[in-house]
Short mmCIF file of C-alpha atoms in Angstrom, two decimals:
data_model
loop_
_atom_site.label_atom_id
_atom_site.label_comp_id
_atom_site.label_asym_id
_atom_site.label_seq_id
_atom_site.Cartn_x
_atom_site.Cartn_y
_atom_site.Cartn_z
CA MET D 1472 123.36 92.22 130.52
CA PRO D 1473 120.47 91.76 128.30
CA ILE D 1474 118.39 94.82 126.97
CA TYR D 1475 114.60 95.08 127.52
CA MET D 1476 111.78 97.43 126.39
CA ASP D 1477 108.63 97.77 128.39
CA TYR D 1478 105.39 99.33 127.55
CA HIS D 1479 103.08 101.40 129.49
CA ILE D 1480 99.71 103.28 128.94
CA PHE D 1481 99.09 106.51 130.85
CA PRO D 1482 96.15 108.29 129.36
CA GLY D 1483 97.01 112.02 129.28
CA VAL D 1484 100.50 111.53 130.16
CA THR D 1485 102.77 114.65 130.17
CA ILE D 1486 106.53 114.90 129.53
CA GLU D 1487 107.00 116.27 133.06
CA GLU D 1488 105.36 113.31 134.60
CA VAL D 1489 107.38 110.92 132.51
CA LYS D 1490 110.49 112.73 133.54
CA ALA D 1491 109.70 112.52 137.15
CA ALA D 1492 109.05 108.85 136.98
CA HIS D 1493 112.34 108.31 135.16
CA ILE D 1494 114.14 110.20 138.01
CA THR D 1495 112.61 107.95 140.51
CA ASP D 1496 113.47 104.82 138.49
CA LYS D 1497 117.19 105.82 138.41
CA ALA D 1498 117.11 106.39 142.10
CA THR D 1499 116.03 103.01 142.78
CA GLN D 1500 117.67 101.09 139.77
CA ASP D 1501 121.06 100.13 141.68
CA LYS D 1502 119.13 98.18 144.30
CA TYR D 1503 118.13 95.57 141.73
CA GLY D 1504 121.22 95.97 139.33
CA VAL D 1505 119.14 97.47 136.66
CA LYS D 1506 119.87 100.59 134.48
CA TYR D 1507 117.18 102.72 132.89
CA HIS D 1508 118.43 104.33 129.65
CA GLN D 1509 115.77 106.27 127.79
CA PHE D 1510 112.22 106.32 126.95
CA TRP D 1511 109.87 107.26 124.08
CA VAL D 1512 106.54 108.94 124.56
CA ASN D 1513 103.44 109.04 122.45
CA LYS D 1514 101.41 111.69 124.01
CA GLU D 1515 98.40 111.02 121.71
CA THR D 1516 97.96 107.45 122.79
CA GLY D 1517 99.35 107.85 126.21
CA SER D 1518 102.00 105.04 125.38
CA VAL D 1519 105.51 105.16 126.96
CA PHE D 1520 108.36 102.78 126.11
CA CYS D 1521 111.35 102.40 128.44
CA LEU D 1522 114.61 100.97 127.30
CA ILE D 1523 116.26 99.06 130.27
CA GLU D 1524 119.40 97.07 130.87
CA GLY D 1525 118.88 94.40 133.60
CA PRO D 1526 119.60 90.76 134.70
CA ASN D 1527 116.14 89.75 134.00
CA PRO D 1528 112.59 91.09 133.33
CA GLU D 1529 111.53 90.65 137.04
CA ALA D 1530 114.19 92.86 138.26
CA CYS D 1531 113.26 95.65 135.75
CA LYS D 1532 109.57 95.38 136.84
CA ARG D 1533 110.47 95.68 140.57
CA VAL D 1534 112.28 98.93 140.05
CA HIS D 1535 109.02 100.43 138.47
CA GLU D 1536 106.97 98.97 141.26
CA GLU D 1537 109.01 100.22 144.11
CA ALA D 1538 109.78 103.55 142.54
CA HIS D 1539 106.28 104.88 141.54
CA GLY D 1540 104.04 101.93 141.85
CA SER D 1541 103.71 101.50 138.07
CA VAL D 1542 103.42 98.07 136.47
CA ALA D 1543 104.25 97.69 132.62
CA CYS D 1544 101.67 96.28 130.41
CA ASN D 1545 104.46 94.26 128.85
CA ILE D 1546 108.29 93.74 128.90
CA ILE D 1547 110.38 92.03 126.19
CA GLU D 1548 114.05 91.47 125.41
CA VAL D 1549 115.33 93.14 122.53
CA GLN D 1550 118.36 92.39 120.41
CA PRO D 1551 120.76 95.41 120.32
CA GLY D 1552 121.08 95.07 116.44
CA LEU D 1553 117.20 95.09 115.82
CA LEU D 1554 116.84 98.03 118.36
CA ASN D 1555 119.37 100.17 116.38
CA LEU D 1556 117.80 99.22 112.98
CA PHE D 1557 114.20 100.19 114.12
CA MET D 1558 114.85 102.97 116.45
CA GLY D 1559 118.14 104.46 115.29
CA ASP D 1560 121.68 104.35 116.71
CA ASP D 1561 122.22 108.22 116.82
CA LEU D 1562 119.75 109.05 119.24
CA SER D 1563 119.26 112.49 120.87
CA VAL D 1564 118.39 111.99 124.51
CA ASP D 1565 117.62 114.79 127.03
CA HIS D 1566 116.74 113.73 130.76
CA GLY D 1567 115.97 110.36 129.27
CA ILE D 1568 113.39 111.48 126.58
CA VAL D 1569 114.39 110.51 123.08
CA TYR D 1570 113.97 113.21 120.44
CA ASN D 1571 114.09 112.72 116.61
CA HIS D 1572 116.20 114.51 113.92
CA ASN D 1573 113.73 117.32 113.76
CA GLY D 1574 114.03 117.96 117.54
CA GLU D 1575 110.58 116.64 118.36
CA ILE D 1576 109.79 114.06 120.83
CA ASP D 1577 110.11 110.65 119.34
CA SER D 1578 106.95 108.67 119.76
CA GLY D 1579 108.53 105.29 119.05
CA PHE D 1580 106.18 104.84 116.28
CA ARG D 1581 107.69 103.40 113.07
CA PHE D 1582 106.40 102.56 109.54
CA ILE D 1583 106.97 99.15 108.03
CA MET D 1584 107.00 98.13 104.43
CA VAL D 1585 106.71 94.64 103.30
CA LEU D 1586 107.58 93.89 99.52
CA ASP D 1587 106.70 90.47 98.37
CA ILE D 1588 108.19 89.41 95.04
CA VAL D 1589 107.83 86.10 93.27
CA VAL D 1590 109.22 85.06 89.85
CA ASN D 1591 106.46 84.53 87.40
CA THR D 1592 107.47 81.50 85.43
CA THR D 1593 105.73 78.73 83.36
CA LEU D 1594 109.00 76.63 83.31
CA SER D 1595 108.79 73.11 84.45
CA ASN D 1596 112.44 73.21 85.22
CA HIS D 1597 114.36 76.20 86.05
CA SER D 1598 118.07 76.58 85.26
CA ASN D 1599 118.70 78.98 88.40
CA LEU D 1600 116.77 78.16 91.34
CA ASP D 1601 118.20 81.01 93.23
CA LYS D 1602 116.78 83.58 90.87
CA PHE D 1603 113.23 81.71 91.18
CA ILE D 1604 113.42 81.96 95.04
CA PHE D 1605 114.14 85.58 95.02
CA PRO D 1606 115.05 87.49 91.79
CA VAL D 1607 118.37 89.27 92.26
CA VAL D 1608 117.94 92.26 90.15
CA PRO D 1609 114.58 93.59 91.51
CA ARG D 1610 115.58 92.61 94.99
CA ASN D 1611 118.96 94.86 94.75
CA GLU D 1612 117.03 97.66 93.17
CA ALA D 1613 114.35 97.71 95.90
CA ILE D 1614 116.98 97.92 98.58
CA LYS D 1615 118.80 100.76 96.80
CA ILE D 1616 115.38 102.66 96.62
CA ILE D 1617 114.78 101.81 100.35
CA ASN D 1618 118.31 103.46 101.10
CA GLU D 1619 117.43 106.42 99.12
CA PHE D 1620 114.40 107.19 101.21
CA GLU D 1621 115.96 106.68 104.55
CA GLY D 1622 114.72 103.25 105.21
CA GLU D 1623 116.42 100.41 106.86
CA SER D 1624 116.22 96.93 105.46
CA ILE D 1625 115.53 94.38 108.11
CA GLU D 1626 116.70 90.72 107.97
CA ASN D 1627 113.73 88.47 107.47
CA LEU D 1628 114.22 84.76 108.53
CA SER D 1629 110.71 83.62 107.88
CA ASP D 1630 110.11 84.15 104.30
CA ASP D 1631 111.52 85.86 101.07
CA SER D 1632 109.75 89.33 101.47
CA ILE D 1633 111.85 92.36 101.95
CA LEU D 1634 111.07 94.14 105.31
CA ALA D 1635 111.98 97.97 105.74
CA VAL D 1636 111.36 100.34 108.45
CA PHE D 1637 111.05 104.06 108.17
CA GLU D 1638 110.88 106.88 110.75
CA LYS D 1639 108.68 108.92 108.55
CA SER D 1640 105.35 107.82 106.88
CA ASP D 1641 105.92 109.98 103.76
CA ASN D 1642 109.31 108.38 103.06
CA ALA D 1643 107.82 104.85 103.47
CA PHE D 1644 105.06 105.81 100.97
CA LYS D 1645 107.42 107.61 98.43
CA CYS D 1646 109.57 104.54 98.62
CA SER D 1647 106.68 102.11 97.86
CA LEU D 1648 105.64 104.35 94.94
CA ALA D 1649 109.25 104.45 93.41
CA ILE D 1650 109.43 100.74 93.75
CA GLN D 1651 106.03 100.28 92.06
CA GLU D 1652 107.04 102.68 89.26
CA LEU D 1653 110.41 100.93 88.62
CA PHE D 1654 108.97 97.29 88.85
CA ASN D 1655 105.90 98.16 86.48
CA LYS D 1656 108.50 99.81 84.05
CA HIS D 1657 110.72 96.72 83.73
CA ARG D 1658 108.10 93.88 84.39
CA GLY D 1659 108.62 91.17 81.59
CA GLU D 1660 111.95 92.10 80.75
CA ASN D 1661 115.00 89.83 81.35
CA ASN D 1662 115.46 89.27 85.07
CA TRP D 1663 112.22 91.26 85.64
CA ASN D 1664 109.60 88.39 84.99
CA ILE D 1665 107.87 89.02 88.29
CA ASN D 1666 104.92 89.34 90.45
CA TYR D 1667 105.07 91.75 93.46
CA LYS D 1668 102.80 93.28 96.18
CA ILE D 1669 103.52 95.84 98.82
CA GLY D 1670 102.03 96.24 102.44
CA LEU D 1671 102.33 99.39 104.38
CA THR D 1672 101.55 99.74 108.15
CA GLU D 1673 102.39 101.67 111.20
CA GLY D 1674 103.25 100.26 114.65
CA GLN D 1675 104.78 100.60 118.20
CA PRO D 1676 107.91 98.71 119.31
CA VAL D 1677 106.13 96.80 122.26
CA THR D 1678 102.41 95.63 122.50
CA MET D 1679 100.84 92.68 124.43
CA SER D 1680 102.64 90.38 121.88
CA ASP D 1681 106.03 88.66 122.72
CA GLY D 1682 108.22 90.35 120.15
CA PHE D 1683 109.88 93.70 118.94
CA PHE D 1684 107.40 95.29 116.43
CA LYS D 1685 105.89 91.80 116.09
CA ASP D 1686 102.15 92.84 115.49
CA SER D 1687 103.21 95.45 112.92
CA ILE D 1688 105.48 92.93 110.97
CA ILE D 1689 102.69 90.37 110.98
CA TYR D 1690 100.10 92.76 109.79
CA GLY D 1691 102.49 94.18 107.12
CA LYS D 1692 103.03 90.71 105.66
CA ARG D 1693 99.33 89.99 105.68
CA LEU D 1694 98.71 93.28 103.89
CA SER D 1695 101.36 92.18 101.27
CA LEU D 1696 99.58 88.77 101.02
CA ILE D 1697 95.94 90.23 100.30
CA ALA D 1698 97.08 92.97 97.98
CA GLU D 1699 96.42 92.14 94.29
CA GLU D 1700 99.35 92.01 91.83
CA SER D 1701 101.42 95.32 91.52
CA GLN D 1702 99.21 96.85 94.37
CA ILE D 1703 100.28 98.80 97.40
CA ILE D 1704 98.03 98.22 100.25
CA MET D 1705 98.18 100.23 103.57
CA SER D 1706 96.58 100.30 106.98
CA GLN D 1707 94.11 102.81 108.00
CA GLY D 1708 96.42 104.04 110.70
CA PHE D 1709 99.31 104.47 108.12
CA LYS D 1710 96.89 106.63 105.88
CA LYS D 1711 96.06 108.74 108.82
CA LEU D 1712 99.75 109.48 109.49
CA CYS D 1713 100.60 110.05 105.81
CA ALA D 1714 100.45 113.52 104.18
CA PHE D 1715 99.72 112.30 100.81
CA GLN D 1716 96.31 112.84 99.14
CA LEU D 1717 95.27 109.25 98.09
CA ALA D 1718 92.42 110.29 95.91
CA LYS D 1719 94.63 110.77 92.93
CA PHE D 1720 95.68 107.00 92.98
CA HIS D 1721 93.55 104.40 91.42
CA GLN D 1722 92.49 101.60 93.95
CA SER D 1723 94.42 99.11 91.70
CA GLU D 1724 97.55 100.98 92.40
CA VAL D 1725 96.89 102.08 96.14
CA LYS D 1726 94.26 100.81 98.60
CA VAL D 1727 93.55 101.42 102.05
CA LEU D 1728 92.33 98.57 104.49
CA ASN D 1729 90.04 99.91 107.25
CA ASP D 1730 90.29 98.88 110.81
CA LYS D 1731 87.01 96.54 110.41
CA GLN D 1732 88.51 94.92 107.48
CA LYS D 1733 91.87 94.48 109.40
CA THR D 1734 89.88 92.68 112.13
CA LEU D 1735 88.23 90.27 109.63
CA ILE D 1736 91.37 89.42 107.76
CA GLY D 1737 93.25 88.97 111.18
CA ASP D 1738 90.57 86.43 112.27
CA PHE D 1739 90.49 84.71 108.98
CA CYS D 1740 94.35 84.36 108.87
CA ASP D 1741 94.73 83.40 112.47
CA TYR D 1742 92.13 80.60 112.21
CA THR D 1743 93.53 79.39 108.79
CA GLU D 1744 97.18 79.38 110.26
CA ALA D 1745 96.14 77.43 113.30
CA ASN D 1746 94.37 74.88 111.46
CA LEU D 1747 96.48 74.37 108.21
CA THR D 1748 96.95 70.56 108.87
CA THR D 1749 93.43 69.75 110.49
CA ASP D 1750 90.29 68.67 108.83
CA LYS D 1751 88.66 71.54 110.48
CA LEU D 1752 89.88 74.13 107.98
CA SER D 1753 86.88 74.95 105.51
CA VAL D 1754 85.10 78.04 104.46
CA GLU D 1755 82.16 76.73 106.57
CA SER D 1756 84.21 76.58 109.74
CA ILE D 1757 85.87 79.91 109.24
CA SER D 1758 82.40 81.43 108.61
CA GLN D 1759 81.19 79.81 112.06
CA GLU D 1760 84.40 81.00 113.75
CA ILE D 1761 83.98 84.56 112.60
CA GLY D 1762 80.26 84.76 112.95
CA LEU D 1763 79.31 85.40 109.41
CA SER D 1764 77.22 83.41 106.92
CA ARG D 1765 78.97 81.88 103.95
CA PRO D 1766 77.66 84.59 101.63
CA GLN D 1767 78.72 87.30 103.96
CA LEU D 1768 82.05 85.87 104.27
CA TYR D 1769 82.47 85.59 100.47
CA ARG D 1770 81.41 89.11 99.70
CA ARG D 1771 83.74 90.44 102.29
CA ILE D 1772 86.84 88.60 101.45
CA LYS D 1773 86.16 88.98 97.80
CA SER D 1774 85.99 92.87 98.30
CA ILE D 1775 89.21 92.95 100.15
CA THR D 1776 91.46 90.40 98.47
CA GLY D 1777 89.79 90.06 95.02
CA ARG D 1778 89.63 86.45 95.74
CA SER D 1779 87.09 84.01 96.92
CA PRO D 1780 87.59 82.79 100.55
CA GLN D 1781 88.48 79.18 99.03
CA ASN D 1782 91.16 80.72 96.72
CA PHE D 1783 92.47 82.91 99.45
CA ILE D 1784 92.95 79.91 101.69
CA ARG D 1785 94.82 78.30 98.96
CA ASP D 1786 97.01 81.22 98.44
CA LEU D 1787 97.80 81.24 102.13
CA LYS D 1788 98.72 77.44 102.04
CA MET D 1789 100.90 77.95 98.90
CA ARG D 1790 102.91 80.89 100.42
CA THR D 1791 103.38 78.72 103.51
CA ALA D 1792 104.39 75.81 101.36
CA PHE D 1793 106.88 77.84 99.40
CA ASN D 1794 108.74 78.98 102.65
CA LEU D 1795 108.71 75.47 103.90
CA ILE D 1796 110.34 74.07 100.87
CA LYS D 1797 112.83 76.89 100.59
CA ASP D 1798 113.93 76.75 104.25
CA ASN D 1799 113.45 73.35 105.57
CA ASN D 1800 114.84 69.79 104.68
CA LEU D 1801 111.37 68.38 103.85
CA ASN D 1802 110.31 66.43 100.90
CA VAL D 1803 107.26 67.32 98.86
CA SER D 1804 104.93 64.88 100.78
CA GLU D 1805 106.03 66.30 104.12
CA VAL D 1806 105.43 69.80 102.89
CA ALA D 1807 101.91 68.91 101.33
CA TYR D 1808 100.91 67.30 104.83
CA LYS D 1809 102.09 70.47 106.83
CA VAL D 1810 99.75 72.71 104.54
CA GLY D 1811 96.84 70.26 104.73
CA TYR D 1812 97.10 68.26 101.58
CA ASP D 1813 96.87 64.42 101.84
CA ASP D 1814 97.60 63.92 98.24
CA PRO D 1815 101.11 65.01 97.15
CA SER D 1816 100.27 64.87 93.54
CA TYR D 1817 97.33 67.21 93.90
CA PHE D 1818 99.40 69.47 96.10
CA SER D 1819 102.14 69.68 93.42
CA LYS D 1820 99.51 70.58 90.68
CA ILE D 1821 98.11 73.46 92.78
CA PHE D 1822 101.81 74.72 93.51
CA THR D 1823 102.75 74.68 89.92
CA GLN D 1824 99.72 76.68 89.04
CA LYS D 1825 100.47 79.27 91.76
CA PHE D 1826 104.29 79.57 91.15
CA GLY D 1827 104.95 78.16 87.65
CA ILE D 1828 107.41 75.47 89.02
CA CYS D 1829 106.95 71.99 90.20
CA PRO D 1830 107.87 71.83 93.96
CA SER D 1831 110.04 68.89 93.35
CA LYS D 1832 112.51 71.08 91.35
CA ILE D 1833 112.96 73.33 94.44
CA VAL D 1834 113.41 70.67 97.09
#
């Protein structure tokens, strides 16, 4: 049967209350052909995540409702492979509660690292496009470092960035610093002519979205996009949960994005992604949508990304175009249209300026 995870919010919840609810769930589950396995509890946020096996989401919900009148905020299906990568496959469970390796209650929160690597080349023709799409040596070295710091590499089907998940925030940060040090040491050498950026964020397995750790992965990718070259940028939540003192790091090396900036970047990217192919997309339309004047938007986006809003839009378009060219059977004109360019020649010019290679060489 499918595996599901649901999400509840119980402010001030106690472990005893969660255990009692789990007992009543198990007493009711057979009636609906459901099996409640275990749960993760975050007492600070009042969040509870239940792992359930059942024929469908509705049956899982009915068990909760009949057992103790609780209704989940959301329930999603989870692939077993992803579940093991994110949550671990050697769980310690007592009366349904999951504990981490230190014997503490596992909150279910995990730490996501997104590493974006692009070849830095000015060649008009590239002899090995596989290396252009994703440099082999830096990728392999990054994965080794992820493993050294007890991270798990997650298959990324949407783009070329490396995704990794960590149980401990300090391990995620140490891993990022080790990658930064190694990449800076070798940049410019053979097989290391690259640009890279790193995003770090925290997150819970289920939110109101429809995917497993979906919100955290999206935000981690956006952090890696807004980072400047060779920079680590982390969420405010990640910083709060990390033991490192960040004052010793220069902002060009490590930067923190606060929650207000997160909201602005989220609104900016959401609107841009929803209107890539429409005439509505402009700095003026984004200003109106967000509720800022153009000068205000310019100052805030510039302070966060180091780029003007117009250049940031261009970079978002080019990264989308890169992924479309790599993963889809589309010609240059089709890709140009999908990212809002009516003139394929102009699109090719902008793409070449960004990535150092003509898009027709990759298609």
